[in-house]
Coordinates of C-alpha atoms in Angstrom, one line a residue:
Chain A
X1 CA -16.7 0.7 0.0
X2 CA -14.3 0.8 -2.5
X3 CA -13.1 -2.9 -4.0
X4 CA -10.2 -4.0 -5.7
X5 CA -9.5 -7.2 -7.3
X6 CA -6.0 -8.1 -8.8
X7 CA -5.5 -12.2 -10.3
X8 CA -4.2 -14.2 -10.1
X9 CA -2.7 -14.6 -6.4
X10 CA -0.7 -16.4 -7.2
X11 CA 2.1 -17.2 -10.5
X12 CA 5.0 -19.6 -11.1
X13 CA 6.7 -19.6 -14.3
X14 CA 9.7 -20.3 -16.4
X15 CA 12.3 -18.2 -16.7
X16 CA 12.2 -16.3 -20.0
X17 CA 8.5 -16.7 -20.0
X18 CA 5.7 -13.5 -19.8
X19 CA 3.2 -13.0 -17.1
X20 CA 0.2 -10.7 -17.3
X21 CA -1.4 -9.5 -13.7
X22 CA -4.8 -8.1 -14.1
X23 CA -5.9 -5.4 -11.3
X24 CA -9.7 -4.5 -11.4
X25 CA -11.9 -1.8 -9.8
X26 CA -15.5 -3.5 -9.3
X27 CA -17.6 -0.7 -8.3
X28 CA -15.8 2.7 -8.9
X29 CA -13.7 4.2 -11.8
X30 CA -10.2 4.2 -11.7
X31 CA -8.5 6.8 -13.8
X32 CA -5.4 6.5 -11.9
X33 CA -3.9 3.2 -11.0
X34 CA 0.1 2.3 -8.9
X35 CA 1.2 -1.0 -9.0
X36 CA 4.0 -1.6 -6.2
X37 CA 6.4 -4.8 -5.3
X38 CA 6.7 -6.1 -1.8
X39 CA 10.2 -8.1 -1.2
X40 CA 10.2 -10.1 2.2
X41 CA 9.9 -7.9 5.3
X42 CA 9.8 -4.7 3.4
X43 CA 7.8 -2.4 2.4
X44 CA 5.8 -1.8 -0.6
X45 CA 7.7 0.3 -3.4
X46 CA 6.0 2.6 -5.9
X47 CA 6.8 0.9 -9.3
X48 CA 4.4 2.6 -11.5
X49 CA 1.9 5.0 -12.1
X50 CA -0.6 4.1 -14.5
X51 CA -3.1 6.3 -16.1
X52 CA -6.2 5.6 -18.1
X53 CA -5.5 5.9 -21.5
X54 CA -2.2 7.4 -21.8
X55 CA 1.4 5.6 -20.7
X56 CA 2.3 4.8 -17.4
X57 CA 5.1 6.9 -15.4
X58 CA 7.5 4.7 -14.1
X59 CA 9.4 5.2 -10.9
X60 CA 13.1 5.9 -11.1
X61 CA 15.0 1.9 -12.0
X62 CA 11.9 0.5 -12.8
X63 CA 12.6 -0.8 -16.5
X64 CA 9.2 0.1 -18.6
X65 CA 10.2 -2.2 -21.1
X66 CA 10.6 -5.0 -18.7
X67 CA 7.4 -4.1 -16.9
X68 CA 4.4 -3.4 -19.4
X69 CA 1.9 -1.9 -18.1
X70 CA -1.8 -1.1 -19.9
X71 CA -4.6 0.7 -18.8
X72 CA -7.2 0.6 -21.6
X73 CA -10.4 1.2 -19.3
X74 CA -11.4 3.1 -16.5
X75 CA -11.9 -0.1 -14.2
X76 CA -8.6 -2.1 -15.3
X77 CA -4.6 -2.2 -15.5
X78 CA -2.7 -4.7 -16.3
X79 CA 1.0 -5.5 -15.4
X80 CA 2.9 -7.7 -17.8
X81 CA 6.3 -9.5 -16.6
X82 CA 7.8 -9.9 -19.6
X83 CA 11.1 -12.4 -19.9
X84 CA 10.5 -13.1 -16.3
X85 CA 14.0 -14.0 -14.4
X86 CA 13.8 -15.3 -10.9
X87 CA 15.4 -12.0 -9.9
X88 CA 11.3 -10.8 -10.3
X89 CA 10.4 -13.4 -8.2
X90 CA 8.4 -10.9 -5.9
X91 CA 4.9 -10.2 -4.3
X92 CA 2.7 -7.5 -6.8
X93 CA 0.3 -5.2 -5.4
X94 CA -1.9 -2.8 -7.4
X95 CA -4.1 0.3 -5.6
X96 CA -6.8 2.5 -7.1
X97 CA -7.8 5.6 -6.4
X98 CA -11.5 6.4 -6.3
X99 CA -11.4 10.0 -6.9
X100 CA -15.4 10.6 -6.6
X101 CA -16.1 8.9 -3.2
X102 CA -13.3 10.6 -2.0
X103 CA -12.0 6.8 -0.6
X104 CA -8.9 7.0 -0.7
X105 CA -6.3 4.3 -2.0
X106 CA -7.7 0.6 -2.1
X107 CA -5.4 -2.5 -3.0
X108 CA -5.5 -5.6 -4.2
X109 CA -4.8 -8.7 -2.4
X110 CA -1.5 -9.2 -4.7
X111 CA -0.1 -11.4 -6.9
X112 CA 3.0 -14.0 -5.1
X113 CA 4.8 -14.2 -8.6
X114 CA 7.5 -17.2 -8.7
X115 CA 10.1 -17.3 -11.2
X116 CA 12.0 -21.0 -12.1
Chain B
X1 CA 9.9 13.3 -2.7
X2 CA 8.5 12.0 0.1
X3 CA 10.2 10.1 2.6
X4 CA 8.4 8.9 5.6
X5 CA 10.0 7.3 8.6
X6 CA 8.2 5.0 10.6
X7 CA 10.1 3.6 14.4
X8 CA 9.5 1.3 16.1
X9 CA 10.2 -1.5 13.6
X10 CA 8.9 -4.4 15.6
X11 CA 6.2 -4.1 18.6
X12 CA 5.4 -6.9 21.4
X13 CA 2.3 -5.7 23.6
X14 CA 0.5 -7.7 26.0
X15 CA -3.2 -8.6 25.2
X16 CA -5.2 -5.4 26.7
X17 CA -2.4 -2.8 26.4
X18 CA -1.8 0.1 23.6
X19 CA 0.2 -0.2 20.8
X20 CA 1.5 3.0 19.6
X21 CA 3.2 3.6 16.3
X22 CA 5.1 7.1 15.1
X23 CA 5.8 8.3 11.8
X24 CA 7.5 11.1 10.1
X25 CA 7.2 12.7 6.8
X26 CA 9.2 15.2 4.9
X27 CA 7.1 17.5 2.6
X28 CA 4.8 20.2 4.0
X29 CA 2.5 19.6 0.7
X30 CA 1.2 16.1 2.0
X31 CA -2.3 16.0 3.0
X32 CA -3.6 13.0 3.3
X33 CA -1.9 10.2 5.7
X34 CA -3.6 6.7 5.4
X35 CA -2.6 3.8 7.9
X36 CA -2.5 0.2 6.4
X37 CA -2.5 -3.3 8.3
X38 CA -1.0 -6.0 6.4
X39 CA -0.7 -9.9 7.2
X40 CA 0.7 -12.4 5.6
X41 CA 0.3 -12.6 2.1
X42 CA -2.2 -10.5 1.7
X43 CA -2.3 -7.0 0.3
X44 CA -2.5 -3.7 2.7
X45 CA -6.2 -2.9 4.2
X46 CA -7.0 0.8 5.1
X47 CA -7.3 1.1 9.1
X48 CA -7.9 4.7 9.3
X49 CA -7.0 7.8 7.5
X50 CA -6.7 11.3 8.2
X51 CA -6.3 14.3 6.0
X52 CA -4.5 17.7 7.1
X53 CA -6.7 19.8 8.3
X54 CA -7.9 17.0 11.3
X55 CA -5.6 16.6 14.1
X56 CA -7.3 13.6 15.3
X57 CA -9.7 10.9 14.4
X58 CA -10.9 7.6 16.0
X59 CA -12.8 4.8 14.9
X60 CA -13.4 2.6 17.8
X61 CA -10.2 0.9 19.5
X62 CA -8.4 2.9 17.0
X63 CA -6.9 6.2 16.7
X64 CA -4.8 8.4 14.0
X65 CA -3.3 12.2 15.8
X66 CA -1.4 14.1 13.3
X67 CA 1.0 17.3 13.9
X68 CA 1.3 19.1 11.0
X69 CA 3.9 21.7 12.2
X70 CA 5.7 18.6 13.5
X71 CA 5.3 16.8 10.2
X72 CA 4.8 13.7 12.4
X73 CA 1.3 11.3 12.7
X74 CA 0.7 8.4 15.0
X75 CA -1.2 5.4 15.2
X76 CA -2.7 4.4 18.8
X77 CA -4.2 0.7 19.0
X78 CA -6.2 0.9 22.2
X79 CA -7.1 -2.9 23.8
X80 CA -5.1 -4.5 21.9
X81 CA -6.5 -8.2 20.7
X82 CA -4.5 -11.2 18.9
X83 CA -6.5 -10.6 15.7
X84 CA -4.1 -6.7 15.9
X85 CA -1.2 -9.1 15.2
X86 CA 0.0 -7.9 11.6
X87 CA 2.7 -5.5 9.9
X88 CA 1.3 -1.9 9.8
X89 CA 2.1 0.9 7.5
X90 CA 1.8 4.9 7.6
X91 CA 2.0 6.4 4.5
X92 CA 1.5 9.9 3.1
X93 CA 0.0 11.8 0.1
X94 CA 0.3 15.1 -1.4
X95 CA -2.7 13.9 -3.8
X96 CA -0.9 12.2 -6.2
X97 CA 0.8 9.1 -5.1
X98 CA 1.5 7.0 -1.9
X99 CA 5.0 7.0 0.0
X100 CA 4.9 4.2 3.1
X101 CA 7.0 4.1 5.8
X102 CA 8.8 0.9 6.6
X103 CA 5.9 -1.2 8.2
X104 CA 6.0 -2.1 11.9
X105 CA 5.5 -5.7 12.7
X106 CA 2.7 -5.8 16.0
X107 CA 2.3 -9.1 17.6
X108 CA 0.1 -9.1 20.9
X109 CA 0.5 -11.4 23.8
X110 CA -1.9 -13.4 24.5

C-alpha cells in the first residue's frame, strides 16, 4: 500500500526561529499533497493544498507567508514554520493522494512541533 | 464546502459489543467517504473507505453503510477489542480535498 513519511516527529524550538517539516511519498507519486494541524481533542484542519510544481492554495486564515510550503518533486512537500511563536505550538499532519492506485488519502505520522 | 457532522463525540462499549458511529455530510458532489482511527500521537490510519456508488462494505469486524439520499454514512465496529480503543474520524471527498468530522473518542471495556 500506499506510504507516507513526514520528519521529524517531533520539534522544539525558539520562538522567532524557522522550522522545516518534510512529508515524503516512498512508493507512489504525489502530485497533490494537504498538510493539516491537529490542536488537542480536535480534529484535523485543512491548512493547505499543495501541488507539484506550482504554489500551494491555502485555506481561508492560514497566513502563506507564515506557512511556506514547497513542493519541488512528485514524492515531497515541505512545510516551513517560519518565525515560529508558541501560538504554532501544534501537531502537523501531511496526506498524499495516490491518484494511480486509486488509494485514497495516506498520512504521515505527524510532526508534535513545540514552540519556547 | 463541506461540512460533515459526526455524533456521538465520545463512546464507552463493553469488550464484545458494537460500536456504532454516524456521520453527516452536506454536499451531494462527495463521493468518496474514508474512515480514519487515530491514537495518541500518531497521525490518522485508513480503516475502511467507501465511494458513492456502494452502499456497503465490510472488511472483517468492520463495516462502512452509506445513504446517499440521506447524505449520512456509518461506521459499525463489530466484537469490539481493547486494541479498537482510539479517536475515529469520518471524512468526505468530492475528489479534491478531505473534510473530517469531529473524531469520536471509542474506548472498550475490558
Amino acid at each position: 500500500g500506499a506510504v507516507v513519511s513526514q520528519h521529524p516527529s517531533r520539534v522544539i524550538c525558539k520562538s522567532g526561529t524557522s522550522v522545516k517539516i518534510e512529508c515524503r511519498s516512498l512508493d507512489f507519486q504525489a502530485t497533490t499533497m494537504f498538510w493539516y494541524r491537529q490542536f488537542p481533542k480536535q480534529s484535523l484542519m485543512l491548512m493547505a493544498t499543495s501541488n507539484e510544481g506550482s504554489k500551494a492554495t491555502y485555506e481561508q486564515g492560514v497566513e502563506k507567508d507564515k506557512f511556506l510550503i514547497n513542493h519541488a518533486s512528485l514524492t515531497l512537500s515541505t512545510l516551513t514554520v517560519t518565525s515560529a511563536h508558541p501560538e504554532d505550538s501544534s501537531f502537523y499532519i501531511c496526506s498524499a493522494r495516490d491518484d494511480s492506485r486509486g488509494y485514497g488519502y495516506t498520512f504521515g505520522s505527524g510532526t508534535r512541533l513545540t514552540v519556547v | 464546502g463541506e461540512n460533515v457532522e459526526q455524533h456521538p463525540s465520545t463512546l464507552s462499549v463493553q469488550e464484545g459489543d458494537s460500536a456504532v458511529i454516524k456521520c453527516t455530510y452536506s454536499d451531494s458532489a462527495s463521493n468518496y467517504f474514508p474512515w480514519y482511527k487515530q491514537e495518541l500521537g500518531k497521525g490518522p490510519q485508513l480503516i475502511i473507505d467507501i465511494r458513492s456508488n456502494v452502499g456497503e462494505k465490510k472488511d472483517q469486524r468492520i463495516a462502512v453503510t452509506l445513504n446517499k439520499t440521506a447524505k449520512h454514512f456509518s461506521l459499525h465496529i463489530t466484537e469490539t477489542q481493547p486494541e479498537d480503543s482510539a479517536v475515529y474520524f469520518c471524512a468526505a471527498s468530492n475528489d479534491y480535498k478531505l473534510s473530517f468530522g469531529a473524531g469520536t473518542t471509542v474506548t472498550v471495556r475490558a
